[in-house]
Amino acid sequence: MLVDGYRRSLKDLRISVTDRCNFRCTYCMPLDEYEWIDKREILTFEEIARLANLFVGLGVEKIRLTGGEPLVRQNLDQLVAKLSVIDGLQDLCLTTNGALLGEKIDALRDAGLKRINVSVDTLDPEKFKRMTKRGDLKKVLEGIFAAKDRGVQRIKLNAVVERGVNDDDIIPLVQFSRNNGFAIRFIEYMDVGNANNWTSAKLLSKKEIIEKIAARFPLKEIGRDQGSAPSVDYEFLDGRGDLGVIASVTEPFCSSCTRVRLTADGKIVTCLFSQTGHDVKALLRGGASDQEITEFLRSIWKVRKDRYSAERLEALRTSNYDPKSHKKIEMISLGG
Ligand code: SAM
Ligand code: SF4
Ligand code: SF4
């Protein structure tokens, strides 16, 4: 079995299909100096599908399509159709801001997509516009309900929580998800990319998030799915659904991290906080065989020793953490 430098296997592949986005969320979008990836450098669906097949051959069980905003990539359903039939792939999921979901859901579902995560951080239309800079909450909600109406069984909402910005939206979001049968995951605010001015003062910890919810809706912890999922899950004691918290900052899960990322321009990245990636596009476009590419992927994973969030927690504990000391790849080119 393929394992990395800390004996972690390779199970999840996150594919960023574009770095473009129709929102400008303040916690994610880089500043003006960011250079958008040139269109010619973006992998084609055939190239992505070829790599996905090779990754599944190396042990990948789950694929998540992300971005930037994946639905701004034209005809994404054609990629879904290619990935949903890969032999051995157990799960294919899309993470989206939901703005274009209403108009694209039929084609996506027909192509084989069964699972969708939609990011929504507040149910207050004005605040939603402020946080996303240009998003229209009404369209996002229409998209979520369109997916539900078309029979998408597993819809999950994702909410990043920023202290002083949307911590008072936690309870309304929980109520909304319980009332409508959606699962919800709260995400601790992270220092992704280089431009979001992250400080630990803006972080609302998992502990605080759970205390807030449990005071209103009693909960029981059920742990991590298969021991390695990023989110710690809870169920409501009244039996009306479940929720989770992704505590990358206060309870890092690097020791069980089985994720690899593929950027839209063909870089393999082994950690959300990596400074650089490994260029696989040169091999794809240079005529390499499947075996050569597989060897390349294997050689990257074998030496992987990433544990950024664990190191950050150690540094935060000694008040010795400067998020700007380490230049990272931007979240929009990596996917979440
Ligand atoms: N555009 C899509 C969306 O927003 O769902 C997919 C890409 S987005 C980069 C993936 C996820 O990363 C979203 O759920 C988003 O909320 C999350 N994210 C972005 N910046 C973050 C930050 N600073 N801390 C925690 N999560 C973040
Ligand atoms: Fe776009 Fe998603 Fe980043 Fe918001 S979180 S700016 S929707 S990529
Ligand atoms: Fe995985 Fe890197 Fe996140 Fe740790 S910080 S869980 S190694 S992606």
Short mmCIF file of C-alpha atoms and ligand atoms in Angstrom, two decimals:
data_model
loop_
_atom_site.label_atom_id
_atom_site.label_comp_id
_atom_site.label_asym_id
_atom_site.label_seq_id
_atom_site.Cartn_x
_atom_site.Cartn_y
_atom_site.Cartn_z
CA MET A 1 0.00 0.00 0.00
CA LEU A 2 1.20 3.51 -0.82
CA VAL A 3 1.92 5.52 2.34
CA ASP A 4 3.65 8.84 2.94
CA GLY A 5 6.49 9.77 5.30
CA TYR A 6 4.14 9.46 8.32
CA ARG A 7 2.45 6.25 7.09
CA ARG A 8 -0.69 8.05 5.92
CA SER A 9 -2.35 6.49 2.89
CA LEU A 10 -3.69 8.37 -0.13
CA LYS A 11 -7.50 8.32 -0.20
CA ASP A 12 -8.93 11.69 -1.18
CA LEU A 13 -8.35 13.82 -4.23
CA ARG A 14 -9.55 17.43 -4.41
CA ILE A 15 -9.63 18.81 -7.91
CA SER A 16 -9.73 22.55 -8.46
CA VAL A 17 -11.25 22.98 -11.92
CA THR A 18 -10.74 26.74 -12.09
CA ASP A 19 -9.30 29.54 -9.98
CA ARG A 20 -12.05 31.93 -11.19
CA CYS A 21 -14.95 32.79 -8.92
CA ASN A 22 -18.13 34.82 -9.12
CA PHE A 23 -17.79 35.78 -5.40
CA ARG A 24 -15.02 37.60 -3.55
CA CYS A 25 -15.37 36.21 -0.02
CA THR A 26 -13.22 38.33 2.26
CA TYR A 27 -11.76 35.30 4.07
CA CYS A 28 -10.63 33.59 0.85
CA MET A 29 -9.99 35.91 -2.10
CA PRO A 30 -6.44 37.10 -2.63
CA LEU A 31 -5.60 40.72 -3.22
CA ASP A 32 -5.32 42.51 -6.55
CA GLU A 33 -1.78 41.33 -7.21
CA TYR A 34 -2.98 37.73 -7.71
CA GLU A 35 -2.35 36.65 -11.30
CA TRP A 36 -5.19 34.57 -12.71
CA ILE A 37 -4.11 31.32 -14.33
CA ASP A 38 -3.81 31.70 -18.11
CA LYS A 39 -6.62 29.79 -19.86
CA ARG A 40 -4.13 27.69 -21.89
CA GLU A 41 -2.60 26.39 -18.66
CA ILE A 42 -5.92 25.04 -17.34
CA LEU A 43 -6.18 21.26 -17.57
CA THR A 44 -8.76 19.91 -19.99
CA PHE A 45 -11.47 17.53 -18.77
CA GLU A 46 -9.64 14.70 -20.57
CA GLU A 47 -6.42 15.51 -18.71
CA ILE A 48 -8.22 15.73 -15.36
CA ALA A 49 -10.05 12.45 -15.95
CA ARG A 50 -6.83 10.69 -16.94
CA LEU A 51 -5.16 11.81 -13.72
CA ALA A 52 -8.22 10.93 -11.65
CA ASN A 53 -8.14 7.39 -13.02
CA LEU A 54 -4.44 7.07 -12.18
CA PHE A 55 -5.06 8.40 -8.66
CA VAL A 56 -7.84 5.86 -8.13
CA GLY A 57 -5.34 3.21 -9.18
CA LEU A 58 -3.10 4.44 -6.35
CA GLY A 59 -5.84 4.14 -3.72
CA VAL A 60 -7.98 7.28 -4.00
CA GLU A 61 -11.58 6.51 -2.98
CA LYS A 62 -13.14 9.97 -2.91
CA ILE A 63 -12.98 12.89 -5.31
CA ARG A 64 -14.21 16.41 -4.57
CA LEU A 65 -14.59 19.01 -7.32
CA THR A 66 -13.83 22.50 -6.11
CA GLY A 67 -12.18 25.77 -7.13
CA GLY A 68 -12.39 28.85 -7.23
CA GLU A 69 -16.02 28.32 -8.02
CA PRO A 70 -16.31 25.02 -9.92
CA LEU A 71 -19.64 25.95 -11.52
CA VAL A 72 -18.13 28.89 -13.40
CA ARG A 73 -16.23 26.32 -15.47
CA GLN A 74 -18.31 25.70 -18.60
CA ASN A 75 -19.91 22.27 -19.01
CA LEU A 76 -18.70 20.88 -15.71
CA ASP A 77 -21.29 18.12 -16.09
CA GLN A 78 -19.08 16.66 -18.84
CA LEU A 79 -16.29 16.19 -16.31
CA VAL A 80 -18.73 14.74 -13.76
CA ALA A 81 -19.84 12.23 -16.40
CA LYS A 82 -16.23 11.11 -16.93
CA LEU A 83 -15.46 10.84 -13.21
CA SER A 84 -18.69 9.25 -12.01
CA VAL A 85 -17.98 6.09 -14.00
CA ILE A 86 -14.44 5.49 -12.71
CA ASP A 87 -14.19 1.93 -11.48
CA GLY A 88 -13.28 1.82 -7.80
CA LEU A 89 -14.24 5.43 -7.02
CA GLN A 90 -16.60 5.37 -4.04
CA ASP A 91 -17.60 8.99 -3.73
CA LEU A 92 -17.79 12.04 -6.00
CA CYS A 93 -18.78 15.35 -4.46
CA LEU A 94 -18.96 19.01 -5.51
CA THR A 95 -18.23 21.99 -3.26
CA THR A 96 -19.87 25.15 -4.57
CA ASN A 97 -20.99 28.59 -3.49
CA GLY A 98 -24.37 27.63 -4.95
CA ALA A 99 -24.96 30.75 -7.06
CA LEU A 100 -25.17 28.79 -10.33
CA LEU A 101 -26.55 25.59 -8.85
CA GLY A 102 -30.17 26.25 -9.82
CA GLU A 103 -29.35 26.47 -13.52
CA LYS A 104 -26.84 23.60 -13.58
CA ILE A 105 -28.28 21.03 -11.21
CA ASP A 106 -30.19 19.01 -13.80
CA ALA A 107 -27.15 18.44 -16.02
CA LEU A 108 -24.94 17.65 -13.01
CA ARG A 109 -27.38 15.17 -11.55
CA ASP A 110 -27.93 13.50 -14.92
CA ALA A 111 -24.14 13.16 -15.24
CA GLY A 112 -24.02 11.19 -11.99
CA LEU A 113 -23.44 13.72 -9.18
CA LYS A 114 -25.06 12.55 -5.95
CA ARG A 115 -23.45 14.68 -3.30
CA ILE A 116 -23.17 18.48 -3.01
CA ASN A 117 -21.70 20.79 -0.38
CA VAL A 118 -22.85 24.40 -0.52
CA SER A 119 -21.04 27.16 1.32
CA VAL A 120 -23.36 29.56 3.09
CA ASP A 121 -22.09 31.55 6.06
CA THR A 122 -25.16 33.62 6.95
CA LEU A 123 -28.87 33.79 6.18
CA ASP A 124 -28.91 37.57 6.40
CA PRO A 125 -28.99 38.87 2.78
CA GLU A 126 -27.15 42.12 3.60
CA LYS A 127 -24.40 40.38 5.53
CA PHE A 128 -24.16 37.72 2.83
CA LYS A 129 -23.46 40.45 0.29
CA ARG A 130 -20.86 42.02 2.59
CA MET A 131 -19.06 38.73 3.23
CA THR A 132 -19.04 37.56 -0.38
CA LYS A 133 -18.75 41.09 -1.79
CA ARG A 134 -21.06 40.24 -4.66
CA GLY A 135 -23.18 37.20 -3.75
CA ASP A 136 -26.96 37.10 -3.83
CA LEU A 137 -28.27 34.91 -0.99
CA LYS A 138 -31.62 34.43 -2.74
CA LYS A 139 -29.94 32.73 -5.73
CA VAL A 140 -27.89 30.50 -3.46
CA LEU A 141 -30.96 29.38 -1.52
CA GLU A 142 -32.81 28.77 -4.79
CA GLY A 143 -29.87 26.61 -5.89
CA ILE A 144 -29.90 24.59 -2.65
CA PHE A 145 -33.63 23.95 -2.88
CA ALA A 146 -33.40 23.15 -6.59
CA ALA A 147 -30.87 20.43 -5.71
CA LYS A 148 -33.19 19.12 -3.00
CA ASP A 149 -36.21 19.15 -5.34
CA ARG A 150 -34.27 17.28 -8.02
CA GLY A 151 -33.61 14.48 -5.55
CA VAL A 152 -29.97 15.13 -4.58
CA GLN A 153 -29.94 13.03 -1.43
CA ARG A 154 -26.95 14.34 0.38
CA ILE A 155 -26.76 18.12 0.63
CA LYS A 156 -24.40 19.57 3.16
CA LEU A 157 -24.01 23.22 4.09
CA ASN A 158 -20.56 24.61 4.96
CA ALA A 159 -20.17 27.74 7.05
CA VAL A 160 -16.88 29.42 7.93
CA VAL A 161 -17.22 31.18 11.29
CA GLU A 162 -15.41 34.46 11.87
CA ARG A 163 -15.63 36.00 15.33
CA GLY A 164 -17.44 39.33 15.28
CA VAL A 165 -18.62 38.75 11.72
CA ASN A 166 -21.04 35.81 11.64
CA ASP A 167 -20.84 34.07 15.04
CA ASP A 168 -24.41 35.25 15.65
CA ASP A 169 -25.47 33.34 12.51
CA ILE A 170 -24.63 29.93 13.95
CA ILE A 171 -28.02 29.28 15.57
CA PRO A 172 -30.10 30.50 12.58
CA LEU A 173 -27.98 28.27 10.29
CA VAL A 174 -28.50 25.27 12.58
CA GLN A 175 -32.25 25.92 12.67
CA PHE A 176 -32.39 26.28 8.90
CA SER A 177 -30.50 23.04 8.30
CA ARG A 178 -32.58 21.09 10.86
CA ASN A 179 -35.85 22.40 9.41
CA ASN A 180 -34.91 21.47 5.87
CA GLY A 181 -33.08 18.19 6.36
CA PHE A 182 -29.57 19.43 5.47
CA ALA A 183 -26.43 18.46 7.32
CA ILE A 184 -24.24 21.39 8.32
CA ARG A 185 -20.51 21.72 8.90
CA PHE A 186 -19.02 24.72 10.65
CA ILE A 187 -15.43 25.48 9.68
CA GLU A 188 -12.94 27.24 11.93
CA TYR A 189 -11.59 30.33 10.21
CA MET A 190 -8.13 29.50 8.84
CA ASP A 191 -5.11 31.45 7.63
CA VAL A 192 -5.39 30.15 4.08
CA GLY A 193 -3.60 32.02 1.29
CA ASN A 194 -1.78 35.26 1.93
CA ALA A 195 -4.38 37.99 1.97
CA ASN A 196 -7.10 37.37 4.53
CA ASN A 197 -5.39 39.09 7.47
CA TRP A 198 -6.07 36.13 9.71
CA THR A 199 -5.45 36.55 13.42
CA SER A 200 -6.30 34.12 16.19
CA ALA A 201 -8.59 36.85 17.63
CA LYS A 202 -10.97 36.27 14.69
CA LEU A 203 -11.08 32.54 15.32
CA LEU A 204 -14.12 31.05 17.03
CA SER A 205 -12.95 27.65 18.24
CA LYS A 206 -14.77 24.36 17.82
CA LYS A 207 -15.30 24.33 21.58
CA GLU A 208 -17.03 27.72 21.48
CA ILE A 209 -19.11 26.79 18.42
CA ILE A 210 -20.31 23.57 20.06
CA GLU A 211 -21.07 25.29 23.39
CA LYS A 212 -23.22 27.84 21.60
CA ILE A 213 -25.19 25.18 19.72
CA ALA A 214 -25.49 22.74 22.64
CA ALA A 215 -26.97 25.45 24.86
CA ARG A 216 -29.90 25.57 22.45
CA PHE A 217 -29.97 22.08 20.91
CA PRO A 218 -28.54 19.29 23.10
CA LEU A 219 -25.92 17.25 21.22
CA LYS A 220 -23.94 14.05 21.43
CA GLU A 221 -20.49 13.66 19.84
CA ILE A 222 -20.22 10.78 17.38
CA GLY A 223 -16.63 11.38 16.28
CA ARG A 224 -14.95 11.39 12.89
CA ASP A 225 -16.31 9.38 9.98
CA GLN A 226 -14.00 6.33 9.56
CA GLY A 227 -11.58 7.98 11.96
CA SER A 228 -10.03 10.18 9.29
CA ALA A 229 -12.65 12.72 8.18
CA PRO A 230 -11.79 16.38 8.81
CA SER A 231 -15.04 17.03 10.62
CA VAL A 232 -15.93 15.92 14.14
CA ASP A 233 -19.61 15.02 13.97
CA TYR A 234 -22.44 15.39 16.48
CA GLU A 235 -26.06 14.32 16.48
CA PHE A 236 -28.96 16.17 18.04
CA LEU A 237 -30.42 14.33 21.00
CA ASP A 238 -33.93 14.89 19.63
CA GLY A 239 -32.93 12.83 16.58
CA ARG A 240 -33.41 15.72 14.12
CA GLY A 241 -30.19 15.50 12.16
CA ASP A 242 -26.51 15.98 12.67
CA LEU A 243 -23.80 18.59 12.38
CA GLY A 244 -20.04 18.73 12.32
CA VAL A 245 -17.17 21.08 13.02
CA ILE A 246 -13.94 21.22 11.05
CA ALA A 247 -11.45 22.36 13.65
CA SER A 248 -8.31 22.70 11.55
CA VAL A 249 -6.83 25.26 13.90
CA THR A 250 -7.68 24.09 17.42
CA GLU A 251 -7.83 20.32 16.85
CA PRO A 252 -5.69 19.60 13.80
CA PHE A 253 -6.10 16.27 12.04
CA CYS A 254 -2.80 16.15 10.15
CA SER A 255 -1.94 12.75 11.59
CA SER A 256 -4.83 11.21 9.61
CA CYS A 257 -4.68 13.47 6.55
CA THR A 258 -5.15 11.38 3.41
CA ARG A 259 -5.79 14.29 1.02
CA VAL A 260 -3.99 15.36 -2.12
CA ARG A 261 -4.90 18.35 -4.29
CA LEU A 262 -4.74 18.98 -8.02
CA THR A 263 -4.74 22.63 -9.08
CA ALA A 264 -6.51 23.87 -12.19
CA ASP A 265 -3.13 24.33 -13.92
CA GLY A 266 -1.91 20.83 -13.15
CA LYS A 267 0.10 21.05 -9.94
CA ILE A 268 -0.03 18.28 -7.36
CA VAL A 269 -0.16 19.82 -3.88
CA THR A 270 0.14 17.72 -0.74
CA CYS A 271 -1.11 20.23 1.87
CA LEU A 272 -3.62 23.08 1.99
CA PHE A 273 -0.81 25.29 3.30
CA SER A 274 1.89 24.26 0.83
CA GLN A 275 4.18 26.83 -0.70
CA THR A 276 4.59 25.02 -4.01
CA GLY A 277 3.18 22.17 -6.05
CA HIS A 278 4.61 19.50 -8.34
CA ASP A 279 4.00 20.07 -12.03
CA VAL A 280 2.22 17.08 -13.58
CA LYS A 281 0.97 19.01 -16.60
CA ALA A 282 4.43 18.93 -18.16
CA LEU A 283 4.26 15.14 -18.11
CA LEU A 284 0.66 15.04 -19.38
CA ARG A 285 1.43 17.36 -22.28
CA GLY A 286 4.88 15.95 -22.90
CA GLY A 287 3.60 12.50 -23.91
CA ALA A 288 4.39 10.57 -20.71
CA SER A 289 2.84 7.13 -20.35
CA ASP A 290 0.32 6.25 -17.63
CA GLN A 291 3.02 4.27 -15.91
CA GLU A 292 5.43 7.22 -15.87
CA ILE A 293 2.78 9.55 -14.49
CA THR A 294 1.76 7.01 -11.86
CA GLU A 295 5.40 6.72 -10.77
CA PHE A 296 5.60 10.51 -10.51
CA LEU A 297 2.47 10.65 -8.31
CA ARG A 298 3.73 7.79 -6.19
CA SER A 299 7.12 9.43 -5.68
CA ILE A 300 5.46 12.66 -4.46
CA TRP A 301 3.26 10.88 -1.93
CA LYS A 302 6.04 8.63 -0.62
CA VAL A 303 8.09 11.57 0.69
CA ARG A 304 5.19 13.70 1.93
CA LYS A 305 5.71 14.97 5.47
CA ASP A 306 3.17 17.81 5.73
CA ARG A 307 1.65 18.63 9.12
CA TYR A 308 1.13 22.37 8.85
CA SER A 309 -1.90 22.68 11.15
CA ALA A 310 -0.23 20.62 13.87
CA GLU A 311 2.84 22.86 13.66
CA ARG A 312 0.66 25.98 13.70
CA LEU A 313 -1.04 24.83 16.91
CA GLU A 314 2.34 24.24 18.53
CA ALA A 315 3.42 27.77 17.49
CA LEU A 316 0.12 29.33 18.63
CA ARG A 317 0.59 27.72 22.04
CA THR A 318 3.96 29.44 22.41
CA SER A 319 2.60 32.72 20.93
CA ASN A 320 5.12 32.26 18.21
CA TYR A 321 2.94 32.17 15.12
CA ASP A 322 3.09 34.65 12.29
CA PRO A 323 0.76 33.58 9.44
CA LYS A 324 2.57 35.91 7.05
CA SER A 325 5.98 34.35 7.61
CA HIS A 326 5.10 31.53 5.24
CA LYS A 327 3.92 32.30 1.69
CA LYS A 328 1.18 29.83 0.69
CA ILE A 329 -0.59 28.87 -2.48
CA GLU A 330 -3.94 30.72 -2.64
CA MET A 331 -7.09 28.83 -1.63
CA ILE A 332 -8.82 29.69 -4.93
CA SER A 333 -6.22 27.76 -6.91
CA LEU A 334 -6.14 24.88 -4.43
CA GLY A 335 -9.74 24.34 -3.48
CA GLY A 336 -10.81 23.93 0.15
N1 SAM B 1 -16.20 28.30 -4.26
C1 SAM B 1 -16.58 27.10 -3.63
C2 SAM B 1 -17.17 27.37 -2.25
O1 SAM B 1 -17.03 28.49 -1.75
O2 SAM B 1 -17.74 26.43 -1.70
C3 SAM B 1 -15.45 26.08 -3.52
C4 SAM B 1 -14.07 26.58 -3.20
S1 SAM B 1 -13.88 27.27 -1.57
C5 SAM B 1 -12.20 27.73 -1.61
C6 SAM B 1 -13.94 25.79 -0.58
C7 SAM B 1 -14.26 26.00 0.88
O3 SAM B 1 -13.21 26.69 1.49
C8 SAM B 1 -15.54 26.79 1.15
O4 SAM B 1 -16.40 26.03 1.98
C9 SAM B 1 -15.03 28.00 1.87
O5 SAM B 1 -15.95 28.48 2.80
C10 SAM B 1 -13.76 27.48 2.52
N2 SAM B 1 -12.84 28.55 2.92
C11 SAM B 1 -12.37 29.55 2.15
N3 SAM B 1 -11.56 30.36 2.87
C12 SAM B 1 -11.51 29.86 4.13
C13 SAM B 1 -10.87 30.25 5.33
N4 SAM B 1 -10.10 31.33 5.40
N5 SAM B 1 -11.04 29.50 6.43
C14 SAM B 1 -11.83 28.39 6.38
N6 SAM B 1 -12.45 27.96 5.28
C15 SAM B 1 -12.33 28.69 4.16
FE1 SF4 B 2 -15.11 32.01 -4.21
FE2 SF4 B 2 -15.49 29.90 -2.65
FE3 SF4 B 2 -13.42 31.54 -2.22
FE4 SF4 B 2 -15.86 32.42 -1.73
S1 SF4 B 2 -14.84 30.71 -0.69
S2 SF4 B 2 -14.25 33.53 -2.85
S3 SF4 B 2 -17.04 31.41 -3.26
S4 SF4 B 2 -13.72 30.27 -3.99
FE1 SF4 B 3 -3.53 17.83 5.79
FE2 SF4 B 3 -1.93 19.94 5.56
FE3 SF4 B 3 -4.41 20.24 6.53
FE4 SF4 B 3 -2.52 18.98 7.99
S1 SF4 B 3 -2.53 21.12 7.37
S2 SF4 B 3 -4.64 18.30 7.66
S3 SF4 B 3 -1.36 17.94 6.37
S4 SF4 B 3 -3.86 19.59 4.45
#
